[in-house]
Tab-separated table of C-alpha atoms and ligand atoms in Angstrom:
chain	number	residue	atom	x	y	z
X	1	MET	CA	-10.303	-79.650	-19.082
X	2	ASP	CA	-9.312	-79.918	-22.694
X	3	PRO	CA	-7.540	-83.216	-23.023
X	4	ARG	CA	-5.633	-82.280	-26.000
X	5	LEU	CA	-3.168	-79.815	-24.492
X	6	ASN	CA	-1.332	-82.444	-22.413
X	7	ILE	CA	-0.442	-84.598	-25.364
X	8	ILE	CA	0.851	-82.248	-27.771
X	9	ASP	CA	4.524	-82.558	-26.300
X	10	LYS	CA	4.439	-86.260	-26.683
X	11	ARG	CA	3.411	-85.910	-30.307
X	12	LEU	CA	6.466	-83.902	-31.028
X	13	GLU	CA	8.787	-85.678	-28.902
X	14	ASN	CA	10.707	-87.543	-31.834
X	15	ILE	CA	11.429	-84.358	-33.579
X	16	LYS	CA	14.870	-82.925	-33.145
X	17	ARG	CA	14.394	-79.245	-34.342
X	18	ILE	CA	11.192	-77.227	-34.953
X	19	VAL	CA	11.590	-74.124	-37.206
X	20	ALA	CA	8.750	-71.851	-37.663
X	21	VAL	CA	9.051	-69.748	-40.737
X	22	SER	CA	7.187	-66.541	-40.109
X	23	GLY	CA	7.183	-62.673	-40.717
X	24	GLY	CA	4.828	-59.755	-40.229
X	25	LYS	CA	3.398	-59.615	-43.617
X	26	GLY	CA	1.965	-61.706	-46.450
X	27	GLY	CA	3.470	-62.263	-49.838
X	28	ILE	CA	7.283	-61.848	-48.643
X	29	GLY	CA	8.014	-65.483	-49.136
X	30	LYS	CA	7.388	-67.423	-45.984
X	31	SER	CA	5.662	-70.149	-47.743
X	32	SER	CA	8.203	-70.341	-50.553
X	33	VAL	CA	11.176	-70.293	-47.871
X	34	ALA	CA	9.471	-72.992	-45.752
X	35	SER	CA	8.617	-75.316	-48.618
X	36	ILE	CA	12.019	-75.060	-50.495
X	37	LEU	CA	14.003	-75.158	-47.148
X	38	ALA	CA	12.024	-78.465	-46.400
X	39	LEU	CA	13.056	-79.779	-50.035
X	40	CYS	CA	16.762	-78.909	-49.555
X	41	LEU	CA	16.907	-80.270	-46.045
X	42	SER	CA	15.437	-83.566	-47.135
X	43	GLU	CA	18.471	-84.256	-49.211
X	44	LYS	CA	20.275	-84.948	-46.080
X	45	TYR	CA	17.563	-85.038	-43.221
X	46	LYS	CA	14.303	-86.466	-42.378
X	47	VAL	CA	11.905	-83.546	-42.742
X	48	GLY	CA	8.390	-82.603	-41.706
X	49	LEU	CA	6.492	-79.816	-43.219
X	50	LEU	CA	3.418	-78.349	-41.478
X	51	ASP	CA	1.308	-75.601	-43.043
X	52	LEU	CA	-0.426	-73.459	-40.440
X	53	ASP	CA	-1.589	-70.848	-42.683
X	54	PHE	CA	-5.326	-71.732	-42.578
X	55	TYR	CA	-6.555	-68.669	-44.518
X	56	GLY	CA	-4.027	-69.148	-47.332
X	57	PRO	CA	-2.445	-72.510	-47.351
X	58	SER	CA	0.238	-72.566	-50.039
X	59	SER	CA	3.125	-75.218	-49.339
X	60	HIS	CA	1.011	-77.921	-51.335
X	61	VAL	CA	0.855	-75.551	-54.396
X	62	ILE	CA	4.540	-74.532	-54.259
X	63	LEU	CA	5.387	-78.330	-53.883
X	64	GLY	CA	2.674	-79.716	-56.227
X	65	ILE	CA	1.072	-81.933	-53.872
X	66	PRO	CA	-2.345	-83.228	-54.810
X	67	THR	CA	-4.070	-83.721	-51.663
X	68	CYS	CA	-7.556	-85.450	-52.227
X	69	ASN	CA	-8.689	-88.487	-50.287
X	70	PRO	CA	-8.094	-91.142	-52.864
X	71	CYS	CA	-10.368	-93.720	-51.106
X	72	LEU	CA	-13.238	-91.335	-51.207
X	73	THR	CA	-12.910	-89.614	-54.621
X	74	GLY	CA	-11.767	-92.726	-56.532
X	75	ARG	CA	-9.355	-90.454	-58.450
X	76	GLN	CA	-6.408	-92.750	-57.895
X	77	ALA	CA	-7.448	-94.544	-61.083
X	78	SER	CA	-7.159	-91.352	-63.246
X	79	GLY	CA	-3.197	-91.482	-62.654
X	80	ARG	CA	-3.132	-88.693	-59.974
X	81	LYS	CA	-0.961	-89.676	-57.083
X	82	ASP	CA	-2.932	-88.193	-54.348
X	83	VAL	CA	-1.733	-88.275	-50.804
X	84	TYR	CA	-3.915	-88.284	-47.773
X	85	PRO	CA	-3.115	-88.878	-44.093
X	86	LYS	CA	-3.487	-92.394	-42.985
X	87	GLU	CA	-5.488	-93.039	-39.780
X	88	GLU	CA	-3.459	-95.126	-37.293
X	89	LYS	CA	-3.631	-94.432	-33.563
X	90	GLY	CA	-4.070	-90.636	-34.822
X	91	ILE	CA	-3.291	-89.392	-38.149
X	92	LEU	CA	0.117	-90.053	-40.009
X	93	PRO	CA	1.209	-87.310	-42.403
X	94	PRO	CA	1.908	-88.803	-45.668
X	95	GLU	CA	5.389	-89.006	-47.374
X	96	ILE	CA	5.513	-86.497	-50.309
X	97	TYR	CA	8.942	-86.926	-51.554
X	98	PRO	CA	10.290	-90.288	-50.741
X	99	PRO	CA	13.818	-90.938	-50.144
X	100	THR	CA	16.050	-92.481	-52.940
X	101	SER	CA	19.595	-93.449	-53.170
X	102	ARG	CA	20.687	-89.839	-53.675
X	103	ARG	CA	18.302	-88.192	-51.209
X	104	ALA	CA	18.285	-89.443	-47.608
X	105	GLY	CA	15.423	-87.764	-45.927
X	106	GLY	CA	12.035	-87.597	-47.375
X	107	ILE	CA	9.337	-85.117	-46.404
X	108	LYS	CA	6.241	-85.784	-44.233
X	109	PHE	CA	3.505	-83.138	-45.077
X	110	MET	CA	0.631	-81.943	-42.969
X	111	SER	CA	-1.825	-79.361	-43.778
X	112	ILE	CA	-5.444	-78.277	-43.225
X	113	ILE	CA	-5.800	-78.583	-46.894
X	114	TYR	CA	-6.466	-82.532	-46.859
X	115	TYR	CA	-9.797	-81.647	-44.933
X	116	ALA	CA	-10.611	-78.116	-46.384
X	117	LYS	CA	-9.888	-78.936	-49.953
X	118	ASP	CA	-9.948	-75.870	-52.040
X	119	ASN	CA	-12.795	-74.417	-50.162
X	120	PRO	CA	-12.457	-70.909	-48.411
X	121	LEU	CA	-12.279	-71.197	-44.882
X	122	ALA	CA	-14.080	-68.303	-42.857
X	123	ILE	CA	-13.311	-68.738	-39.419
X	124	ARG	CA	-12.425	-66.681	-36.415
X	125	GLY	CA	-9.436	-66.681	-34.083
X	126	VAL	CA	-10.715	-68.996	-31.406
X	127	ASP	CA	-11.522	-71.616	-34.168
X	128	ILE	CA	-8.267	-71.183	-35.870
X	129	SER	CA	-6.651	-71.952	-32.407
X	130	ASN	CA	-8.909	-74.820	-31.790
X	131	ALA	CA	-8.099	-76.183	-35.036
X	132	ILE	CA	-4.447	-75.929	-34.545
X	133	ILE	CA	-4.745	-77.526	-31.252
X	134	GLU	CA	-6.579	-80.566	-32.891
X	135	LEU	CA	-3.887	-80.974	-35.551
X	136	LEU	CA	-1.112	-80.899	-32.952
X	137	ALA	CA	-2.893	-83.262	-30.798
X	138	ILE	CA	-3.712	-85.983	-33.326
X	139	THR	CA	-0.893	-85.734	-35.888
X	140	ARG	CA	1.803	-88.419	-35.096
X	141	TRP	CA	5.091	-87.374	-36.534
X	142	ASP	CA	7.807	-89.840	-37.308
X	143	LYS	CA	11.264	-89.386	-36.237
X	144	LEU	CA	12.435	-86.161	-37.682
X	145	ASP	CA	15.556	-84.167	-37.873
X	146	PHE	CA	13.515	-80.990	-38.756
X	147	LEU	CA	9.830	-79.825	-38.562
X	148	ILE	CA	9.372	-76.882	-40.699
X	149	ILE	CA	6.247	-74.776	-40.049
X	150	ASP	CA	4.928	-72.500	-42.769
X	151	MET	CA	3.179	-69.687	-40.676
X	152	PRO	CA	0.444	-67.273	-41.551
X	153	PRO	CA	1.564	-63.596	-41.585
X	154	GLY	CA	1.417	-61.583	-38.228
X	155	ILE	CA	1.676	-62.395	-34.640
X	156	GLY	CA	-1.912	-63.700	-34.285
X	157	ASP	CA	-3.343	-67.037	-33.226
X	158	ALA	CA	-0.748	-69.415	-34.848
X	159	THR	CA	2.175	-67.590	-33.641
X	160	LEU	CA	0.908	-67.224	-30.224
X	161	ASP	CA	-0.088	-71.031	-30.228
X	162	ILE	CA	3.225	-72.023	-31.565
X	163	ILE	CA	4.759	-69.961	-28.525
X	164	ARG	CA	2.376	-71.489	-26.142
X	165	PHE	CA	2.580	-75.008	-27.144
X	166	LEU	CA	5.972	-75.545	-29.113
X	167	LYS	CA	8.381	-74.123	-26.561
X	168	ARG	CA	11.530	-75.294	-28.326
X	169	ALA	CA	10.466	-73.850	-31.586
X	170	GLU	CA	13.026	-71.662	-33.293
X	171	PHE	CA	11.693	-68.724	-35.315
X	172	LEU	CA	12.939	-68.025	-38.589
X	173	VAL	CA	11.847	-64.523	-39.697
X	174	ILE	CA	11.493	-63.512	-43.281
X	175	ALA	CA	12.093	-59.822	-44.575
X	176	THR	CA	12.411	-58.300	-47.811
X	177	SER	CA	14.445	-55.247	-48.647
X	178	SER	CA	11.488	-53.016	-48.047
X	179	LYS	CA	11.137	-50.349	-45.477
X	180	VAL	CA	7.436	-51.034	-45.194
X	181	VAL	CA	8.213	-54.754	-44.559
X	182	LEU	CA	10.946	-53.745	-42.061
X	183	GLU	CA	8.366	-52.015	-39.920
X	184	THR	CA	6.553	-55.091	-39.206
X	185	VAL	CA	9.716	-57.261	-39.162
X	186	LYS	CA	10.870	-55.247	-36.205
X	187	LYS	CA	7.508	-55.685	-34.492
X	188	THR	CA	7.731	-59.399	-34.935
X	189	ILE	CA	11.188	-59.500	-33.641
X	190	ARG	CA	10.259	-57.390	-30.713
X	191	MET	CA	7.440	-59.607	-29.784
X	192	LEU	CA	9.369	-62.944	-30.088
X	193	LYS	CA	12.137	-61.498	-27.804
X	194	GLU	CA	9.723	-60.438	-25.231
X	195	THR	CA	8.087	-63.815	-25.002
X	196	GLY	CA	11.652	-65.516	-24.792
X	197	VAL	CA	11.379	-67.915	-27.735
X	198	SER	CA	14.377	-68.565	-29.714
X	199	ILE	CA	15.151	-66.633	-32.941
X	200	LEU	CA	17.130	-68.601	-35.425
X	201	GLY	CA	17.724	-65.389	-37.462
X	202	VAL	CA	16.352	-63.330	-40.313
X	203	ILE	CA	16.437	-64.059	-44.147
X	204	GLU	CA	16.306	-61.071	-46.413
X	205	ASN	CA	14.290	-62.336	-49.274
X	206	MET	CA	13.693	-61.141	-53.071
X	207	LYS	CA	16.924	-58.999	-52.757
X	208	PHE	CA	17.349	-57.320	-56.095
X	209	LYS	CA	19.890	-54.600	-55.235
X	210	ASP	CA	22.655	-53.938	-52.632
X	211	SER	CA	21.471	-52.194	-49.510
X	212	LEU	CA	22.390	-52.482	-45.854
X	213	PHE	CA	19.261	-51.115	-44.104
X	214	ILE	CA	17.769	-54.479	-43.065
X	215	LYS	CA	20.974	-55.854	-41.704
X	216	GLU	CA	21.577	-52.808	-39.800
X	217	ALA	CA	18.052	-52.607	-38.382
X	218	ILE	CA	18.240	-56.299	-37.510
X	219	ASN	CA	21.731	-56.077	-35.719
X	220	GLN	CA	20.110	-53.464	-33.265
X	221	PHE	CA	17.925	-56.365	-32.028
X	222	ASP	CA	20.792	-58.702	-31.445
X	223	VAL	CA	19.463	-60.977	-34.024
X	224	ARG	CA	21.439	-62.544	-36.946
X	225	LEU	CA	20.901	-61.946	-40.554
X	226	LEU	CA	21.228	-65.668	-41.716
X	227	GLY	CA	21.576	-64.620	-45.617
X	228	GLU	CA	19.919	-63.418	-48.617
X	229	ILE	CA	17.791	-64.915	-51.161
X	230	GLY	CA	18.048	-63.148	-54.553
X	231	PHE	CA	14.964	-62.151	-56.478
X	232	ASP	CA	14.620	-65.239	-58.708
X	233	LYS	CA	12.410	-64.440	-61.663
X	234	ASN	CA	12.553	-68.254	-62.695
X	235	VAL	CA	10.942	-69.433	-59.528
X	236	GLU	CA	7.336	-69.031	-60.892
X	237	ASP	CA	8.049	-71.567	-63.660
X	238	CYS	CA	9.137	-74.086	-60.948
X	239	ILE	CA	6.045	-73.966	-58.816
X	240	GLY	CA	4.625	-77.287	-58.359
X	241	ASP	CA	7.719	-79.158	-59.690
X	242	LYS	CA	10.226	-80.307	-56.803
X	243	GLU	CA	13.066	-81.206	-59.028
X	244	LYS	CA	12.990	-77.868	-60.807
X	245	LEU	CA	12.611	-76.076	-57.490
X	246	LEU	CA	15.789	-77.688	-56.420
X	247	THR	CA	17.816	-76.559	-59.262
X	248	SER	CA	16.521	-72.922	-58.995
X	249	ARG	CA	18.697	-70.120	-57.814
X	250	PHE	CA	16.257	-69.871	-54.922
X	251	ALA	CA	17.244	-73.305	-53.602
X	252	GLN	CA	20.931	-72.519	-54.089
X	253	ASP	CA	20.826	-69.409	-51.917
X	254	ILE	CA	18.818	-71.618	-49.349
X	255	LYS	CA	21.516	-74.262	-49.308
X	256	GLU	CA	24.164	-71.923	-48.517
X	257	ILE	CA	22.040	-70.676	-45.380
X	258	ILE	CA	21.588	-74.237	-44.718
X	259	LEU	CA	25.340	-74.959	-44.825
X	260	ASP	CA	25.995	-72.122	-42.220
X	261	TYR	CA	23.142	-72.402	-39.812
X	262	PHE	CA	21.385	-75.619	-39.923
L	1	MET	CA	-8.769	-94.622	-36.036
L	2	HIS	CA	-7.935	-91.319	-34.366
L	3	GLU	CA	-10.165	-92.094	-31.462
L	4	TRP	CA	-6.829	-93.707	-30.209
L	5	ALA	CA	-5.086	-90.359	-30.174
L	6	LEU	CA	-7.944	-88.806	-28.344
L	7	ALA	CA	-8.135	-91.633	-25.726
L	8	GLU	CA	-4.420	-91.249	-25.154
L	9	ALA	CA	-4.806	-87.521	-24.809
L	10	VAL	CA	-7.405	-88.191	-22.040
L	11	VAL	CA	-5.326	-90.628	-20.073
L	12	SER	CA	-2.306	-88.527	-20.322
L	13	THR	CA	-4.140	-85.455	-18.851
L	14	ALA	CA	-5.861	-87.544	-16.196
L	15	LEU	CA	-2.491	-88.659	-15.012
L	16	GLU	CA	-0.897	-85.337	-15.061
L	17	GLU	CA	-3.754	-83.915	-13.181
L	18	SER	CA	-3.822	-86.646	-10.618
L	19	LYS	CA	-0.072	-85.964	-10.025
L	20	LYS	CA	-0.854	-82.133	-9.427
L	21	GLU	CA	-3.474	-83.316	-6.961
L	22	GLY	CA	-1.608	-85.891	-5.193
L	23	LEU	CA	-3.722	-88.778	-5.927
L	24	LYS	CA	-2.564	-92.291	-5.239
L	25	GLU	CA	-5.338	-93.870	-7.598
L	26	ILE	CA	-7.751	-92.375	-10.136
L	27	THR	CA	-11.192	-93.856	-9.334
L	28	LYS	CA	-13.418	-92.018	-11.889
L	29	ILE	CA	-13.219	-89.848	-14.939
L	30	LYS	CA	-15.986	-88.045	-16.404
L	31	LEU	CA	-15.916	-87.140	-20.138
L	32	LYS	CA	-18.298	-85.279	-22.387
L	33	ILE	CA	-17.988	-86.440	-26.105
L	34	GLY	CA	-19.181	-83.546	-28.538
L	35	GLU	CA	-21.412	-84.575	-31.207
L	36	LEU	CA	-19.367	-82.746	-33.993
L	37	GLN	CA	-16.312	-85.056	-33.691
L	38	GLN	CA	-18.612	-87.998	-34.423
L	39	ILE	CA	-16.307	-90.225	-32.394
L	40	ASP	CA	-16.855	-93.901	-32.756
L	41	ILE	CA	-17.724	-94.570	-29.197
L	42	ASP	CA	-17.183	-98.408	-29.143
L	43	THR	CA	-13.501	-97.787	-30.473
L	44	PHE	CA	-12.879	-94.973	-27.990
L	45	LYS	CA	-14.272	-97.000	-25.021
L	46	PHE	CA	-12.273	-100.106	-26.225
L	47	VAL	CA	-9.141	-98.277	-26.363
L	48	LEU	CA	-9.507	-96.862	-23.009
L	49	ASN	CA	-10.912	-99.810	-21.140
L	50	GLU	CA	-9.108	-102.745	-22.844
L	51	VAL	CA	-5.870	-101.148	-24.072
L	52	ILE	CA	-4.632	-98.197	-22.017
L	53	GLN	CA	-6.268	-98.866	-18.688
L	54	PRO	CA	-4.788	-102.394	-18.111
L	55	GLN	CA	-1.423	-101.042	-18.678
L	56	ASN	CA	-1.523	-98.384	-16.029
L	57	PRO	CA	-1.891	-99.185	-12.443
L	58	MET	CA	-2.947	-95.433	-11.508
L	59	ILE	CA	-6.033	-95.716	-13.668
L	60	LYS	CA	-6.478	-99.453	-13.911
L	61	LYS	CA	-9.670	-99.436	-11.735
L	62	ALA	CA	-11.107	-96.119	-12.676
L	63	LYS	CA	-14.665	-95.908	-14.029
L	64	ILE	CA	-14.888	-93.918	-17.161
L	65	GLU	CA	-18.212	-92.161	-17.706
L	66	LEU	CA	-18.918	-90.955	-21.165
L	67	GLU	CA	-21.840	-88.387	-21.835
L	68	THR	CA	-22.489	-87.462	-25.386
L	69	GLU	CA	-22.956	-83.650	-25.694
L	70	ARG	CA	-25.407	-82.370	-28.432
L	71	GLY	CA	-23.788	-80.284	-31.067
L	72	ILE	CA	-25.438	-76.877	-30.982
L	73	LEU	CA	-24.410	-74.050	-33.300
L	74	LYS	CA	-25.414	-70.447	-33.139
L	75	CYS	CA	-25.134	-67.791	-36.047
L	76	ARG	CA	-23.266	-64.759	-35.172
L	77	VAL	CA	-25.014	-62.803	-37.907
L	78	CYS	CA	-28.740	-63.687	-37.335
L	79	GLU	CA	-28.559	-65.460	-33.918
L	80	HIS	CA	-30.385	-68.566	-35.283
L	81	LYS	CA	-29.545	-71.762	-33.439
L	82	TRP	CA	-29.736	-75.106	-34.729
L	83	ALA	CA	-28.729	-78.738	-34.007
L	84	PHE	CA	-25.658	-80.408	-35.559
L	85	LYS	CA	-27.698	-83.502	-36.039
L	86	GLU	CA	-30.027	-81.797	-38.405
L	87	MET	CA	-27.166	-80.750	-40.899
L	88	LEU	CA	-25.232	-84.111	-40.527
L	89	LYS	CA	-27.759	-85.796	-42.870
L	90	LYS	CA	-26.911	-83.238	-45.712
L	91	LEU	CA	-23.145	-83.735	-45.577
L	92	ASP	CA	-21.335	-86.336	-47.888
L	93	GLU	CA	-19.028	-88.976	-46.481
L	94	GLU	CA	-15.960	-86.701	-47.159
L	95	GLU	CA	-17.325	-83.669	-45.633
L	96	SER	CA	-18.405	-85.343	-42.452
L	97	GLU	CA	-15.099	-87.046	-42.225
L	98	SER	CA	-13.354	-83.748	-42.333
L	99	ILE	CA	-15.501	-82.435	-39.580
L	100	HIS	CA	-14.602	-85.632	-37.618
L	101	PHE	CA	-10.925	-85.060	-37.852
L	102	ILE	CA	-11.124	-81.043	-37.489
L	103	PRO	CA	-14.609	-80.035	-36.017
L	104	GLU	CA	-13.840	-76.406	-37.183
L	105	MET	CA	-14.077	-77.772	-40.765
L	106	SER	CA	-17.740	-77.291	-40.064
L	107	HIS	CA	-17.336	-73.570	-41.142
L	108	ILE	CA	-16.787	-74.872	-44.720
L	109	TYR	CA	-19.292	-77.627	-44.899
L	110	MET	CA	-22.056	-76.012	-43.041
L	111	ARG	CA	-23.999	-72.802	-43.260
L	112	CYS	CA	-26.612	-71.036	-41.130
L	113	PRO	CA	-29.750	-72.552	-42.252
L	114	LYS	CA	-31.409	-69.253	-41.905
L	115	CYS	CA	-29.068	-66.591	-43.481
L	116	LYS	CA	-26.436	-68.930	-44.985
L	117	SER	CA	-23.719	-67.459	-43.030
L	118	PRO	CA	-20.338	-69.301	-42.144
L	119	ASP	CA	-19.959	-67.124	-39.173
L	120	PHE	CA	-21.347	-69.308	-36.440
L	121	GLU	CA	-20.142	-70.351	-33.135
L	122	ILE	CA	-20.101	-73.962	-31.867
L	123	VAL	CA	-21.974	-73.293	-28.621
L	124	GLN	CA	-21.494	-76.898	-27.347
L	125	GLY	CA	-20.605	-80.451	-28.328
L	126	ARG	CA	-17.413	-79.737	-30.256
L	127	GLY	CA	-15.215	-82.656	-29.012
L	128	VAL	CA	-13.755	-84.648	-26.105
L	129	TRP	CA	-13.750	-82.683	-22.832
L	130	ILE	CA	-12.726	-83.826	-19.298
L	131	ASP	CA	-15.459	-82.822	-16.967
L	132	SER	CA	-14.080	-84.325	-13.845
L	133	ILE	CA	-11.397	-86.454	-12.371
L	134	GLU	CA	-11.812	-88.368	-9.028
L	135	GLY	CA	-9.432	-90.176	-6.967
L	136	GLU	CA	-8.004	-91.419	-3.661
L	137	LYS	CA	-5.259	-89.493	-1.847
S	301	ADP	N1	13.166	-64.775	-54.041
S	301	ADP	C1	11.966	-64.948	-54.847
S	301	ADP	N2	12.131	-64.371	-55.988
S	301	ADP	C2	11.039	-64.417	-56.732
S	301	ADP	N3	9.836	-64.481	-56.375
S	301	ADP	C3	9.677	-64.809	-55.079
S	301	ADP	C4	10.718	-64.980	-54.265
S	301	ADP	N4	10.225	-65.215	-52.922
S	301	ADP	C5	8.795	-65.432	-53.120
S	301	ADP	N5	8.299	-65.189	-54.118
S	301	ADP	C6	7.087	-65.086	-54.996
S	301	ADP	O1	6.284	-64.297	-54.160
S	301	ADP	C7	4.915	-64.747	-53.879
S	301	ADP	C8	4.455	-64.785	-52.505
S	301	ADP	O2	5.434	-65.676	-51.772
S	301	ADP	P1	4.930	-66.526	-50.706
S	301	ADP	O3	6.074	-67.690	-50.227
S	301	ADP	O4	3.490	-67.283	-50.964
S	301	ADP	O5	4.758	-65.627	-49.573
S	301	ADP	P2	4.046	-65.677	-48.071
S	301	ADP	O6	4.028	-67.153	-47.647
S	301	ADP	O7	4.993	-64.894	-47.208
S	301	ADP	O8	2.706	-65.008	-48.277
S	301	ADP	C9	4.857	-66.116	-54.589
S	301	ADP	O9	4.373	-65.941	-55.877
S	301	ADP	C10	6.433	-66.455	-54.720
S	301	ADP	O10	6.603	-67.138	-55.913
S	302	MG	MG1	2.203	-68.127	-47.057
S	303	ZN	ZN1	-27.707	-66.850	-39.751
């Protein structure tokens, strides 16, 4: 018997809502939406961010989080504010955006990156699944209003594990205004509906011209289009800088979606 | 001390299982402790025996047996088999700590000693495993 499976629910019991940001393809903005959504929500809410994309972890890059273990590298002295999970009856995800008088929430961040560093991780599905279970079983989340999960592309191990272990997760599906992307988005939605998990809705990302085909296709599945995020040519210059990200067009578009649906 | 989290997981699973089996009391739990996770056995035992067990009548008197399971790895490319112990010596503190938290990180910090492939299987000795739970109905 695997003792870890049983404890996962307990590790997540202090979390009000779990939102898994997914989509059938890579490069459509899952990590950007997950990270910036976490940033925007943290103005009002206590937020956790969990990066489950083990092949291409990105949330720490988007939010500019240095993630070495300061105790071991001694890099603290050089002025880098590295964060690393504390060990206390499990592991505690570090705070990466501490609350201030203007921001109520804060963001607790967990990722494989603390342990993998910037090394390539060549592992197979069973090992991915095992590592996900380990992370879920030993991470002790504080009281949170939202846990945002940055998912890998596709409907493989991570998606199946979230469906298996995080029964109350709500899926937020990212699409772009592309017929190629739409094809896999439809499959993702079909699979999610079949398994009976809850779908929060779809966000159409990188929108750069008027078109209705995503909206129409999604309506056929009885799923909501929550809104659009325009193609923001300035977002690249904001990567790694939380304050800049918060003032971007991208963040403005996300905030509108938050007002309506969160 | 994430040994605590693992000990909690063991007890939580044992209690759930005993409920399923209709046990009145758990008398024995047999655990395998895989080498890759490099658990601090004293801490793990302390948390189980001194902290969690006394708090829970169902499991208070249970004998918890721990058996260490050797870490064995097998290359999927050249089929070479080797022991985790041989490799542990070559890892630095940070690397072995990463494997301690997430044993799958071994695919980053270890390679097949024969063909250098990261594509190996953890045949046995990954982490904590419950072999059996015994009790009285
Ligand atoms: N709305 C947008 N406008 C401009 N660039 C975007 C937008 N959304 C995402 N990007 C860019 O697209 C690239 C891929 O985004 P990312 O969030 O990593 O996708 P995924 O996680 O789905 O692979 C990144 O360089 C990101 O900055
Ligand atoms: Mg991504
Ligand atoms: Zn080999």
